[in-house]
PDB file of C-alpha atoms in Angstrom:
ATOM      1  CA  UNK A   1      50.845 -15.411   7.719  1.00  0.00           C
ATOM      2  CA  UNK A   2      48.934 -18.662   7.007  1.00  0.00           C
ATOM      3  CA  UNK A   3      45.894 -17.357   8.924  1.00  0.00           C
ATOM      4  CA  UNK A   4      45.935 -14.113   6.917  1.00  0.00           C
ATOM      5  CA  UNK A   5      46.102 -16.039   3.634  1.00  0.00           C
ATOM      6  CA  UNK A   6      43.283 -18.366   4.692  1.00  0.00           C
ATOM      7  CA  UNK A   7      41.088 -15.447   5.783  1.00  0.00           C
ATOM      8  CA  UNK A   8      41.821 -13.630   2.519  1.00  0.00           C
ATOM      9  CA  UNK A   9      40.796 -16.686   0.511  1.00  0.00           C
ATOM     10  CA  UNK A  10      37.618 -17.178   2.563  1.00  0.00           C
ATOM     11  CA  UNK A  11      36.730 -13.501   2.210  1.00  0.00           C
ATOM     12  CA  UNK A  12      37.272 -13.628  -1.557  1.00  0.00           C
ATOM     13  CA  UNK A  13      35.160 -16.784  -1.848  1.00  0.00           C
ATOM     14  CA  UNK A  14      32.412 -15.165   0.209  1.00  0.00           C
ATOM     15  CA  UNK A  15      32.376 -12.153  -2.102  1.00  0.00           C
ATOM     16  CA  UNK A  16      32.222 -14.408  -5.168  1.00  0.00           C
ATOM     17  CA  UNK A  17      29.359 -16.321  -3.622  1.00  0.00           C
ATOM     18  CA  UNK A  18      27.345 -13.153  -2.874  1.00  0.00           C
ATOM     19  CA  UNK A  19      28.078 -11.818  -6.367  1.00  0.00           C
ATOM     20  CA  UNK A  20      26.834 -15.027  -7.977  1.00  0.00           C
ATOM     21  CA  UNK A  21      23.718 -14.900  -5.781  1.00  0.00           C
ATOM     22  CA  UNK A  22      23.054 -11.312  -6.876  1.00  0.00           C
ATOM     23  CA  UNK A  23      23.576 -12.356 -10.505  1.00  0.00           C
ATOM     24  CA  UNK A  24      21.228 -15.290 -10.003  1.00  0.00           C
ATOM     25  CA  UNK A  25      18.604 -12.907  -8.618  1.00  0.00           C
ATOM     26  CA  UNK A  26      19.013 -10.677 -11.676  1.00  0.00           C
ATOM     27  CA  UNK A  27      18.865 -13.642 -14.056  1.00  0.00           C
ATOM     28  CA  UNK A  28      15.626 -14.847 -12.477  1.00  0.00           C
ATOM     29  CA  UNK A  29      14.110 -11.353 -12.665  1.00  0.00           C
ATOM     30  CA  UNK A  30      14.955 -11.169 -16.384  1.00  0.00           C
ATOM     31  CA  UNK A  31      13.093 -14.434 -16.983  1.00  0.00           C
ATOM     32  CA  UNK A  32       9.864 -12.938 -15.619  1.00  0.00           C
ATOM     33  CA  UNK A  33       9.966  -9.760 -17.722  1.00  0.00           C
ATOM     34  CA  UNK A  34       7.271  -9.430 -20.370  1.00  0.00           C
ATOM     35  CA  UNK A  35       3.717 -10.497 -21.074  1.00  0.00           C
ATOM     36  CA  UNK A  36       2.394 -13.966 -20.260  1.00  0.00           C
ATOM     37  CA  UNK A  37      -0.850 -15.730 -21.275  1.00  0.00           C
ATOM     38  CA  UNK A  38      -2.459 -18.230 -18.932  1.00  0.00           C
ATOM     39  CA  UNK A  39      -2.178 -21.733 -20.439  1.00  0.00           C
ATOM     40  CA  UNK A  40      -3.860 -23.624 -17.593  1.00  0.00           C
ATOM     41  CA  UNK A  41      -4.688 -23.549 -13.892  1.00  0.00           C
ATOM     42  CA  UNK A  42      -4.753 -27.156 -12.687  1.00  0.00           C
ATOM     43  CA  UNK A  43      -6.065 -27.608  -9.170  1.00  0.00           C
ATOM     44  CA  UNK A  44      -5.892 -30.700  -6.970  1.00  0.00           C
ATOM     45  CA  UNK A  45      -8.692 -31.013  -4.438  1.00  0.00           C
ATOM     46  CA  UNK A  46      -8.418 -32.513  -0.951  1.00  0.00           C
ATOM     47  CA  UNK A  47     -10.302 -35.609  -2.118  1.00  0.00           C
ATOM     48  CA  UNK A  48      -7.588 -36.248  -4.733  1.00  0.00           C
ATOM     49  CA  UNK A  49      -9.620 -35.209  -7.771  1.00  0.00           C
ATOM     50  CA  UNK A  50      -8.421 -32.511 -10.146  1.00  0.00           C
ATOM     51  CA  UNK A  51     -10.097 -29.685 -11.986  1.00  0.00           C
ATOM     52  CA  UNK A  52      -9.224 -26.622 -14.012  1.00  0.00           C
ATOM     53  CA  UNK A  53      -9.593 -23.214 -12.314  1.00  0.00           C
ATOM     54  CA  UNK A  54     -12.655 -21.310 -13.539  1.00  0.00           C
ATOM     55  CA  UNK A  55     -10.878 -18.074 -14.547  1.00  0.00           C
ATOM     56  CA  UNK A  56      -9.175 -19.767 -17.475  1.00  0.00           C
ATOM     57  CA  UNK A  57      -8.437 -16.696 -19.605  1.00  0.00           C
ATOM     58  CA  UNK A  58      -5.698 -14.515 -18.169  1.00  0.00           C
ATOM     59  CA  UNK A  59      -2.640 -12.357 -18.698  1.00  0.00           C
ATOM     60  CA  UNK A  60       0.231 -11.366 -16.437  1.00  0.00           C
ATOM     61  CA  UNK A  61       2.586  -8.463 -17.140  1.00  0.00           C
ATOM     62  CA  UNK A  62       6.003  -8.005 -15.502  1.00  0.00           C
ATOM     63  CA  UNK A  63       7.915  -4.707 -15.868  1.00  0.00           C
ATOM     64  CA  UNK A  64      11.503  -4.412 -17.155  1.00  0.00           C
ATOM     65  CA  UNK A  65      13.001  -5.113 -13.701  1.00  0.00           C
ATOM     66  CA  UNK A  66      10.360  -7.613 -12.549  1.00  0.00           C
ATOM     67  CA  UNK A  67       9.727  -5.312  -9.609  1.00  0.00           C
ATOM     68  CA  UNK A  68       6.069  -4.766 -10.505  1.00  0.00           C
ATOM     69  CA  UNK A  69       3.385  -6.874 -12.112  1.00  0.00           C
ATOM     70  CA  UNK A  70      -0.279  -6.760 -13.072  1.00  0.00           C
ATOM     71  CA  UNK A  71      -2.678  -9.637 -13.604  1.00  0.00           C
ATOM     72  CA  UNK A  72      -6.089  -9.950 -15.260  1.00  0.00           C
ATOM     73  CA  UNK A  73      -8.233 -13.050 -15.579  1.00  0.00           C
ATOM     74  CA  UNK A  74     -11.802 -14.002 -16.338  1.00  0.00           C
ATOM     75  CA  UNK A  75     -14.117 -16.917 -16.537  1.00  0.00           C
ATOM     76  CA  UNK A  76     -15.078 -17.085 -20.223  1.00  0.00           C
ATOM     77  CA  UNK A  77     -18.347 -18.787 -19.262  1.00  0.00           C
ATOM     78  CA  UNK A  78     -19.803 -15.825 -17.374  1.00  0.00           C
ATOM     79  CA  UNK A  79     -23.452 -15.374 -18.376  1.00  0.00           C
ATOM     80  CA  UNK A  80     -24.229 -12.506 -20.719  1.00  0.00           C
ATOM     81  CA  UNK A  81     -26.335  -9.663 -19.322  1.00  0.00           C
ATOM     82  CA  UNK A  82     -29.847  -9.256 -20.677  1.00  0.00           C
ATOM     83  CA  UNK A  83     -29.306  -5.471 -20.687  1.00  0.00           C
ATOM     84  CA  UNK A  84     -25.727  -4.258 -21.066  1.00  0.00           C
ATOM     85  CA  UNK A  85     -26.717  -0.860 -19.648  1.00  0.00           C
ATOM     86  CA  UNK A  86     -28.573  -2.225 -16.606  1.00  0.00           C
ATOM     87  CA  UNK A  87     -27.423  -5.639 -15.325  1.00  0.00           C
ATOM     88  CA  UNK A  88     -29.445  -7.257 -12.589  1.00  0.00           C
ATOM     89  CA  UNK A  89     -27.746  -7.575  -9.180  1.00  0.00           C
ATOM     90  CA  UNK A  90     -27.230 -11.308  -9.857  1.00  0.00           C
ATOM     91  CA  UNK A  91     -25.661 -10.584 -13.265  1.00  0.00           C
ATOM     92  CA  UNK A  92     -23.366  -7.948 -11.735  1.00  0.00           C
ATOM     93  CA  UNK A  93     -22.267 -10.290  -8.956  1.00  0.00           C
ATOM     94  CA  UNK A  94     -21.616 -13.077 -11.469  1.00  0.00           C
ATOM     95  CA  UNK A  95     -19.463 -10.719 -13.555  1.00  0.00           C
ATOM     96  CA  UNK A  96     -17.397  -9.679 -10.519  1.00  0.00           C
ATOM     97  CA  UNK A  97     -16.940 -13.254  -9.285  1.00  0.00           C
ATOM     98  CA  UNK A  98     -15.777 -14.305 -12.730  1.00  0.00           C
ATOM     99  CA  UNK A  99     -13.079 -11.636 -13.011  1.00  0.00           C
ATOM    100  CA  UNK A 100      -9.717 -11.263 -11.289  1.00  0.00           C
ATOM    101  CA  UNK A 101      -7.416  -8.233 -11.304  1.00  0.00           C
ATOM    102  CA  UNK A 102      -4.495  -6.896  -9.305  1.00  0.00           C
ATOM    103  CA  UNK A 103      -1.207  -5.006  -9.511  1.00  0.00           C
ATOM    104  CA  UNK A 104       1.627  -5.626  -7.090  1.00  0.00           C
ATOM    105  CA  UNK A 105       5.230  -4.993  -6.252  1.00  0.00           C
ATOM    106  CA  UNK A 106       7.379  -8.118  -6.273  1.00  0.00           C
ATOM    107  CA  UNK A 107      10.268  -9.438  -4.216  1.00  0.00           C
ATOM    108  CA  UNK A 108      12.012 -12.348  -5.893  1.00  0.00           C
ATOM    109  CA  UNK A 109      13.723 -14.836  -3.579  1.00  0.00           C
ATOM    110  CA  UNK A 110      15.892 -16.583  -6.171  1.00  0.00           C
ATOM    111  CA  UNK A 111      17.747 -18.875  -3.773  1.00  0.00           C
ATOM    112  CA  UNK A 112      14.487 -20.244  -2.324  1.00  0.00           C
ATOM    113  CA  UNK A 113      12.507 -20.263  -5.601  1.00  0.00           C
ATOM    114  CA  UNK A 114       9.567 -18.039  -4.699  1.00  0.00           C
ATOM    115  CA  UNK A 115       8.278 -14.494  -5.130  1.00  0.00           C
ATOM    116  CA  UNK A 116       6.356 -12.371  -2.659  1.00  0.00           C
ATOM    117  CA  UNK A 117       3.755 -10.034  -4.109  1.00  0.00           C
ATOM    118  CA  UNK A 118       2.508  -6.974  -2.224  1.00  0.00           C
ATOM    119  CA  UNK A 119      -0.832  -5.897  -3.665  1.00  0.00           C
ATOM    120  CA  UNK A 120      -1.187  -2.197  -4.458  1.00  0.00           C
ATOM    121  CA  UNK A 121      -4.429  -2.673  -6.414  1.00  0.00           C
ATOM    122  CA  UNK A 122      -6.784  -5.598  -5.992  1.00  0.00           C
ATOM    123  CA  UNK A 123     -10.407  -6.252  -6.848  1.00  0.00           C
ATOM    124  CA  UNK A 124     -10.772  -7.534  -3.274  1.00  0.00           C
ATOM    125  CA  UNK A 125     -10.364  -4.515  -0.950  1.00  0.00           C
ATOM    126  CA  UNK A 126      -9.112  -6.650   1.959  1.00  0.00           C
ATOM    127  CA  UNK A 127      -6.177  -7.907  -0.130  1.00  0.00           C
ATOM    128  CA  UNK A 128      -4.569  -4.485  -0.688  1.00  0.00           C
ATOM    129  CA  UNK A 129      -1.260  -4.398   1.192  1.00  0.00           C
ATOM    130  CA  UNK A 130      -1.311  -8.134   1.883  1.00  0.00           C
ATOM    131  CA  UNK A 131       1.748 -10.159   0.842  1.00  0.00           C
ATOM    132  CA  UNK A 132       1.225 -13.435  -1.012  1.00  0.00           C
ATOM    133  CA  UNK A 133       3.739 -16.086  -2.019  1.00  0.00           C
ATOM    134  CA  UNK A 134       4.109 -17.919  -5.321  1.00  0.00           C
ATOM    135  CA  UNK A 135       6.634 -20.695  -5.952  1.00  0.00           C
ATOM    136  CA  UNK A 136       8.001 -20.351  -9.474  1.00  0.00           C
ATOM    137  CA  UNK A 137       9.668 -22.618 -11.989  1.00  0.00           C
ATOM    138  CA  UNK A 138      10.632 -22.004 -15.591  1.00  0.00           C
ATOM    139  CA  UNK A 139      10.364 -24.615 -18.322  1.00  0.00           C
ATOM    140  CA  UNK A 140      12.585 -23.069 -20.984  1.00  0.00           C
ATOM    141  CA  UNK A 141      12.336 -19.372 -21.843  1.00  0.00           C
ATOM    142  CA  UNK A 142       8.648 -19.243 -22.801  1.00  0.00           C
ATOM    143  CA  UNK A 143       6.858 -21.256 -20.108  1.00  0.00           C
ATOM    144  CA  UNK A 144       6.619 -20.824 -16.363  1.00  0.00           C
ATOM    145  CA  UNK A 145       4.581 -22.138 -13.474  1.00  0.00           C
ATOM    146  CA  UNK A 146       3.497 -20.227 -10.399  1.00  0.00           C
ATOM    147  CA  UNK A 147       2.268 -22.453  -7.568  1.00  0.00           C
ATOM    148  CA  UNK A 148       0.099 -20.893  -4.884  1.00  0.00           C
ATOM    149  CA  UNK A 149       1.611 -21.255  -1.419  1.00  0.00           C
ATOM    150  CA  UNK A 150      -0.284 -23.877   0.595  1.00  0.00           C
ATOM    151  CA  UNK A 151      -1.025 -21.351   3.376  1.00  0.00           C
ATOM    152  CA  UNK A 152      -3.153 -19.308   0.933  1.00  0.00           C
ATOM    153  CA  UNK A 153      -5.393 -22.087  -0.361  1.00  0.00           C
ATOM    154  CA  UNK A 154      -9.018 -22.525   0.655  1.00  0.00           C
ATOM    155  CA  UNK A 155     -10.675 -25.927   0.930  1.00  0.00           C
ATOM    156  CA  UNK A 156     -11.458 -27.899  -1.073  1.00  0.00           C
ATOM    157  CA  UNK A 157      -8.350 -26.836  -3.080  1.00  0.00           C
ATOM    158  CA  UNK A 158      -5.168 -28.577  -1.869  1.00  0.00           C
ATOM    159  CA  UNK A 159      -2.850 -27.422  -4.686  1.00  0.00           C
ATOM    160  CA  UNK A 160      -3.174 -24.771  -7.399  1.00  0.00           C
ATOM    161  CA  UNK A 161      -0.674 -23.919 -10.111  1.00  0.00           C
ATOM    162  CA  UNK A 162      -0.864 -21.276 -12.820  1.00  0.00           C
ATOM    163  CA  UNK A 163       0.928 -22.346 -15.992  1.00  0.00           C
ATOM    164  CA  UNK A 164       1.952 -19.440 -18.215  1.00  0.00           C
ATOM    165  CA  UNK A 165       3.181 -19.126 -21.800  1.00  0.00           C
ATOM    166  CA  UNK A 166       5.153 -16.089 -22.897  1.00  0.00           C
ATOM    167  CA  UNK A 167       3.376 -13.886 -25.437  1.00  0.00           C
ATOM    168  CA  UNK A 168       5.794 -13.392 -28.328  1.00  0.00           C
ATOM    169  CA  UNK A 169       5.315 -11.292 -31.418  1.00  0.00           C
TER     170      UNK A 169
END
């Protein structure tokens, strides 16, 4: 009888724990939902110096379930084309290098504090289908940070974080 009672209690506690985890997952997803404006992209380089990422104007959009997102960014200092109708190859390449865009499905791992994005659309053809990881944190309801996983960084960047502010009406 004691064993049955103990097992019943453990089973009930296990169900409560999984329910709270599912709720936590849902709560995290709700925090992402909406439109976000890029506030900053601080980067730490391997030599210890810091800089701001070049594509400093950006928006991220998360759907109502935070299961999909899209992202656009640009370097506001891209050179203007001499002829809008016929850019030179150098001007065209500069425009492409100074612009970022993708759409992805998202898996939120609330317990661990990261999301995995699976690109469906990406300006870089080789990235389509590739999963990428971002470590998230929320600072209140209208600010969040997404840190690029270390395995995805290219030298000389040692750390890169995107700081976002919620766009509110």
